[in-house]
Amino acid sequence: MEEILFSGPGFPQIDETVARAVPRPLWLEVIEAAFGKLTSTEEGRELYGDPQRGGGTLEQGWRVFGLLCGAQPVCLLAAGRPEVPTAAIHRVISFSPGDLLGLLARALTALGAGNIPVNVYDGRAGHCVNLLGVEDESFIFHDPWPGRSLLCREQNVAGVDAAEHEQGWRITGEDLGKVVFSAFLWPSVWGDLTGEPTRIPYPNLSATEFFGFFNIHETERAETTVRLKTGGFQEHVDLTLELDARGRVSEATLLLRREWIADLNPFALDIAKSFLFDFVPVADREQVAPIADLLWRMGSLDHATAERTLRDDDPQFAMARVILGVQNEVLVSLPRATVRAKNVDLEDTAWLELTVTYW
């Protein structure tokens, strides 16, 4: 296997003469400063890359993406390229360069995806650019390299020739096919491409067990934000949904008044358990089932389970501690979504906040 290093926003590899001559965006400076701290230890450099080496491996880039964005992306590989280690990446799928670009074009056009990180390799050096859109037979992209893009003819040895565009740079599909190495996609975008969507269309929620059993109904809507209430206990429960451009739920937040949860109120535990289980993507339910099961049993735990609840770092026990109020917050990463539990104060009232975010 070869070791190919990919430079990009998280992996600075910048000619200082060019950097001084070309203004750099603040967000890039912030990311690189944070990355410097992250890789200040030997362990950090092993996991996320060493800035002094001018780039990171594909596995390290995947970890950086997950760290910065809070989601584990799906990695799409272009077949026929040099083989590199990928064992650390959870989902890797290989396509011919042409099929890979076809998928990316569909994601950018039909699905409205944007800023897709794509690693390119010209046979000498690796780099990362972000695809923004498609025009005719060309891809529009942003290149974080200051000055001329590394895909301009004089900057690479593959003979590809990117041209300036009002949004950044433009490269033909034929040229991009010569150098494309891999791409990282949000799990929700990959689900849409494969016919297994992770996001639920808002109108479909009315048929779910959660909406039916708790008599959930809409009370307010403002653009892409929908607020809802339960049939009973309305003063103790608040539900907010964020919708994407296609009217699907991108984030769901349940608020439960802490005084209502006191003494492990079974109604509060029931709605918390049902919310988590019913709102995570179907493909992730097996992983969230232990959390939902523990919440349902919290009022009658045996001694051994109660001891683990106070000390164990497994997600279900950390989630239980937040609900008990002895831990402030926990974030659980699933392949297609994240689940966050947090104790918050809103208008001088203590609430438990449960949030499912779809990636």
C-alpha positions as semicolon CSV with decimal commas, in nm:
position;residue;x (nm);y (nm);z (nm)
1;M;0,000;0,000;0,000
2;E;0,111;0,355;-0,067
3;E;0,106;0,649;0,172
4;I;-0,056;0,947;0,004
5;L;-0,098;1,269;0,198
6;F;-0,390;1,498;0,114
7;S;-0,359;1,867;0,191
8;G;-0,666;2,080;0,262
9;P;-0,833;2,306;0,523
10;G;-0,740;2,072;0,807
11;F;-0,402;1,978;0,664
12;P;-0,212;2,300;0,588
13;Q;0,049;2,267;0,316
14;I;0,098;2,628;0,215
15;D;0,379;2,807;0,039
16;E;0,450;3,095;0,278
17;T;0,532;3,335;-0,006
18;V;0,191;3,271;-0,161
19;A;0,017;3,282;0,179
20;R;0,154;3,629;0,250
21;A;0,051;3,758;-0,091
22;V;-0,305;3,619;-0,097
23;P;-0,562;3,705;0,173
24;R;-0,689;3,396;0,353
25;P;-1,043;3,358;0,493
26;L;-1,085;3,377;0,870
27;W;-1,260;3,039;0,886
28;L;-0,952;2,873;0,739
29;E;-0,728;3,042;0,997
30;V;-0,960;2,926;1,278
31;I;-0,970;2,567;1,152
32;E;-0,596;2,548;1,118
33;A;-0,543;2,694;1,467
34;A;-0,780;2,434;1,614
35;F;-0,609;2,161;1,414
36;G;-0,273;2,274;1,550
37;K;-0,396;2,224;1,906
38;L;-0,554;1,892;1,821
39;T;-0,229;1,758;1,677
40;S;0,001;1,894;1,946
41;T;0,035;1,546;2,101
42;E;0,177;1,227;1,953
43;E;-0,162;1,055;1,984
44;G;-0,334;1,346;1,810
45;R;-0,085;1,338;1,522
46;E;-0,132;0,965;1,484
47;L;-0,511;0,998;1,460
48;Y;-0,553;1,324;1,271
49;G;-0,226;1,392;1,090
50;D;0,089;1,593;1,145
51;P;0,077;1,953;1,013
52;Q;0,455;1,945;0,973
53;R;0,418;1,671;0,711
54;G;0,195;1,895;0,499
55;G;-0,111;1,673;0,489
56;G;-0,290;1,367;0,621
57;T;-0,379;1,018;0,504
58;L;-0,727;0,925;0,383
59;E;-0,806;0,769;0,722
60;Q;-0,686;1,080;0,905
61;G;-0,889;1,304;0,674
62;W;-1,198;1,095;0,747
63;R;-1,144;1,140;1,121
64;V;-1,092;1,516;1,080
65;F;-1,418;1,544;0,884
66;G;-1,605;1,358;1,156
67;L;-1,449;1,570;1,428
68;L;-1,524;1,903;1,259
69;C;-1,874;1,813;1,139
70;G;-1,997;1,578;1,411
71;A;-2,078;1,298;1,165
72;Q;-1,899;0,995;1,029
73;P;-1,903;1,039;0,650
74;V;-1,938;0,767;0,391
75;C;-1,616;0,732;0,191
76;L;-1,648;0,676;-0,185
77;L;-1,328;0,556;-0,353
78;A;-1,231;0,584;-0,719
79;A;-1,124;0,241;-0,844
80;G;-0,789;0,200;-1,014
81;R;-0,605;0,446;-0,793
82;P;-0,310;0,353;-0,569
83;E;-0,426;0,142;-0,276
84;V;-0,416;0,317;0,062
85;P;-0,519;0,201;0,413
86;T;-0,895;0,235;0,479
87;A;-0,953;-0,011;0,766
88;A;-1,029;0,270;1,013
89;I;-1,309;0,412;0,793
90;H;-1,649;0,268;0,882
91;R;-1,805;0,267;0,534
92;V;-1,599;0,252;0,215
93;I;-1,752;0,191;-0,129
94;S;-1,553;0,173;-0,452
95;F;-1,671;0,298;-0,794
96;S;-1,511;0,361;-1,129
97;P;-1,406;0,727;-1,158
98;G;-1,686;0,791;-1,407
99;D;-1,955;0,633;-1,186
100;L;-1,822;0,818;-0,883
101;L;-1,847;1,153;-1,061
102;G;-2,197;1,059;-1,178
103;L;-2,304;1,001;-0,818
104;L;-2,150;1,329;-0,707
105;A;-2,319;1,517;-0,993
106;R;-2,655;1,369;-0,892
107;A;-2,595;1,464;-0,529
108;L;-2,514;1,822;-0,630
109;T;-2,805;1,866;-0,871
110;A;-3,099;1,640;-0,787
111;L;-3,039;1,631;-0,411
112;G;-2,913;1,986;-0,359
113;A;-2,600;1,876;-0,173
114;G;-2,311;2,121;-0,162
115;N;-1,956;2,154;-0,035
116;I;-1,874;1,789;-0,101
117;P;-1,512;1,720;0,005
118;V;-1,326;1,545;-0,276
119;N;-0,967;1,422;-0,256
120;V;-0,767;1,444;-0,579
121;Y;-0,432;1,290;-0,669
122;D;-0,225;1,376;-0,975
123;G;0,033;1,099;-0,932
124;R;0,265;1,321;-0,730
125;A;0,061;1,495;-0,459
126;G;-0,281;1,471;-0,296
127;H;-0,515;1,759;-0,220
128;C;-0,873;1,821;-0,107
129;V;-1,125;2,050;-0,279
130;N;-1,497;2,110;-0,218
131;L;-1,744;2,053;-0,501
132;L;-2,011;2,325;-0,513
133;G;-2,218;2,247;-0,821
134;V;-2,240;2,133;-1,181
135;E;-2,258;2,343;-1,499
136;D;-2,294;2,166;-1,832
137;E;-2,021;1,901;-1,832
138;S;-1,810;2,072;-1,567
139;F;-1,784;2,077;-1,188
140;I;-1,760;2,402;-0,991
141;F;-1,534;2,377;-0,687
142;H;-1,362;2,568;-0,409
143;D;-0,991;2,515;-0,358
144;P;-0,857;2,618;-0,014
145;W;-0,507;2,658;-0,159
146;P;-0,422;3,029;-0,165
147;G;-0,375;3,175;-0,511
148;R;-0,409;2,952;-0,817
149;S;-0,590;2,620;-0,771
150;L;-0,373;2,311;-0,757
151;L;-0,584;2,178;-1,043
152;C;-0,465;2,452;-1,278
153;R;-0,237;2,317;-1,550
154;E;0,086;2,469;-1,413
155;Q;0,013;2,333;-1,062
156;N;-0,020;1,959;-1,133
157;V;0,149;1,679;-1,328
158;A;-0,172;1,511;-1,449
159;G;-0,231;1,767;-1,724
160;V;-0,572;1,876;-1,591
161;D;-0,660;2,243;-1,633
162;A;-0,908;2,416;-1,405
163;A;-1,031;2,763;-1,505
164;E;-1,144;3,053;-1,291
165;H;-1,516;3,078;-1,214
166;E;-1,720;3,338;-1,026
167;Q;-1,774;3,085;-0,743
168;G;-1,414;2,966;-0,740
169;W;-1,293;2,723;-1,006
170;R;-1,433;2,513;-1,288
171;I;-1,303;2,180;-1,418
172;T;-1,442;1,949;-1,685
173;G;-1,573;1,609;-1,581
174;E;-1,313;1,448;-1,806
175;D;-1,028;1,627;-1,629
176;L;-1,168;1,563;-1,280
177;G;-1,204;1,195;-1,368
178;K;-0,828;1,180;-1,423
179;V;-0,744;1,289;-1,069
180;V;-1,046;1,211;-0,846
181;F;-0,938;0,979;-0,564
182;S;-1,221;0,978;-0,310
183;A;-1,515;1,174;-0,173
184;F;-1,684;1,209;0,165
185;L;-2,065;1,222;0,172
186;W;-2,309;1,297;0,452
187;P;-2,491;0,974;0,551
188;S;-2,826;1,136;0,461
189;V;-2,703;1,217;0,109
190;W;-2,571;0,864;0,065
191;G;-2,905;0,727;0,186
192;D;-3,089;0,935;-0,074
193;L;-2,855;0,818;-0,350
194;T;-2,904;0,451;-0,260
195;G;-3,280;0,468;-0,213
196;E;-3,257;0,430;0,165
197;P;-3,328;0,783;0,292
198;T;-3,255;0,855;0,657
199;R;-3,462;1,173;0,685
200;I;-3,838;1,146;0,734
201;P;-4,076;1,365;0,528
202;Y;-4,267;1,578;0,778
203;P;-4,615;1,473;0,649
204;N;-4,524;1,107;0,710
205;L;-4,480;1,161;1,085
206;S;-4,856;1,170;1,147
207;A;-4,866;0,795;1,073
208;T;-4,594;0,705;1,324
209;E;-4,663;0,540;1,659
210;F;-4,501;0,831;1,845
211;F;-4,735;1,090;1,692
212;G;-5,041;0,871;1,730
213;F;-4,987;0,749;2,086
214;F;-4,897;1,090;2,229
215;N;-5,148;1,278;2,010
216;I;-4,879;1,510;1,870
217;H;-5,018;1,811;1,685
218;E;-4,871;2,121;1,524
219;T;-4,908;2,451;1,709
220;E;-4,683;2,689;1,517
221;R;-4,479;2,705;1,196
222;A;-4,223;2,963;1,083
223;E;-4,038;2,890;0,756
224;T;-3,852;2,563;0,821
225;T;-3,925;2,542;1,196
226;V;-4,230;2,355;1,327
227;R;-4,341;2,353;1,691
228;L;-4,569;2,082;1,824
229;K;-4,738;1,972;2,146
230;T;-4,862;1,649;2,298
231;G;-5,228;1,587;2,373
232;G;-5,163;1,585;2,749
233;F;-4,903;1,733;2,985
234;Q;-4,856;2,021;2,742
235;E;-4,699;2,251;3,001
236;H;-4,424;1,994;3,055
237;V;-4,347;1,891;2,695
238;D;-4,231;2,085;2,389
239;L;-4,131;1,941;2,050
240;T;-3,954;2,136;1,774
241;L;-3,865;2,010;1,426
242;E;-3,627;2,166;1,175
243;L;-3,705;2,082;0,812
244;D;-3,467;2,077;0,517
245;A;-3,535;2,229;0,175
246;R;-3,725;1,916;0,076
247;G;-3,959;1,925;0,375
248;R;-3,789;1,643;0,565
249;V;-3,690;1,647;0,930
250;S;-3,321;1,741;0,965
251;E;-3,334;1,784;1,344
252;A;-3,586;1,702;1,617
253;T;-3,570;1,845;1,969
254;L;-3,780;1,731;2,265
255;L;-3,793;1,942;2,583
256;L;-3,915;1,789;2,910
257;R;-3,958;2,002;3,219
258;R;-3,718;1,875;3,487
259;E;-3,969;1,901;3,770
260;W;-4,196;1,670;3,566
261;I;-3,916;1,413;3,538
262;A;-3,863;1,417;3,917
263;D;-3,893;1,076;4,085
264;L;-3,855;0,915;3,742
265;N;-4,208;0,994;3,629
266;P;-4,305;0,697;3,404
267;F;-4,489;0,925;3,159
268;A;-4,175;1,136;3,113
269;L;-3,956;0,828;3,069
270;D;-4,202;0,682;2,820
271;I;-4,206;0,987;2,594
272;A;-3,825;1,021;2,615
273;K;-3,777;0,656;2,524
274;S;-4,031;0,668;2,242
275;F;-3,885;0,990;2,101
276;L;-3,533;0,850;2,081
277;F;-3,638;0,517;1,935
278;D;-3,886;0,651;1,679
279;F;-3,687;0,952;1,558
280;V;-3,348;0,793;1,491
281;P;-3,312;0,649;1,137
282;V;-3,450;0,296;1,111
283;A;-3,105;0,161;1,028
284;D;-2,968;0,303;1,356
285;R;-3,242;0,171;1,586
286;E;-3,049;-0,139;1,683
287;Q;-2,775;0,081;1,827
288;V;-3,014;0,310;2,014
289;A;-3,228;0,023;2,148
290;P;-3,013;-0,027;2,465
291;I;-3,056;0,343;2,548
292;A;-3,435;0,329;2,500
293;D;-3,457;0,006;2,700
294;L;-3,261;0,147;2,995
295;L;-3,476;0,462;3,002
296;W;-3,788;0,247;3,015
297;R;-3,648;0,046;3,310
298;M;-3,494;0,332;3,510
299;G;-3,765;0,325;3,773
300;S;-3,690;-0,038;3,864
301;L;-3,321;-0,108;3,809
302;D;-3,147;-0,395;3,987
303;H;-2,848;-0,311;4,206
304;A;-2,582;-0,407;3,947
305;T;-2,743;-0,199;3,671
306;A;-2,786;0,097;3,906
307;E;-2,415;0,080;3,992
308;R;-2,322;0,078;3,622
309;T;-2,556;0,369;3,557
310;L;-2,353;0,586;3,794
311;R;-2,008;0,485;3,666
312;D;-2,014;0,321;3,322
313;D;-1,919;0,530;3,016
314;D;-2,133;0,331;2,771
315;P;-2,384;0,557;2,590
316;Q;-2,696;0,418;2,757
317;F;-2,558;0,481;3,106
318;A;-2,425;0,828;3,020
319;M;-2,768;0,914;2,878
320;A;-2,934;0,788;3,197
321;R;-2,708;1,008;3,411
322;V;-2,809;1,316;3,211
323;I;-3,176;1,229;3,259
324;L;-3,114;1,178;3,631
325;G;-2,952;1,523;3,639
326;V;-2,612;1,405;3,769
327;Q;-2,440;1,471;3,434
328;N;-2,494;1,782;3,226
329;E;-2,461;1,656;2,868
330;V;-2,382;1,360;2,645
331;L;-2,347;1,321;2,268
332;V;-2,395;0,980;2,107
333;S;-2,276;0,941;1,747
334;L;-2,464;0,691;1,531
335;P;-2,378;0,605;1,168
336;R;-2,659;0,824;1,031
337;A;-2,745;1,064;1,312
338;T;-2,634;1,203;1,646
339;V;-2,831;1,198;1,971
340;R;-2,766;1,465;2,230
341;A;-2,907;1,487;2,583
342;K;-2,850;1,808;2,776
343;N;-2,978;1,984;3,086
344;V;-3,067;2,345;3,002
345;D;-3,227;2,649;3,166
346;L;-3,483;2,837;2,958
347;E;-3,659;3,141;3,100
348;D;-3,562;3,043;3,456
349;T;-3,701;2,692;3,410
350;A;-3,492;2,374;3,408
351;W;-3,549;2,139;3,114
352;L;-3,408;1,817;2,977
353;E;-3,331;1,863;2,607
354;L;-3,312;1,560;2,376
355;T;-3,201;1,625;2,017
356;V;-3,171;1,393;1,717
357;T;-2,976;1,542;1,426
358;Y;-2,973;1,365;1,090
359;W;-2,651;1,367;0,887
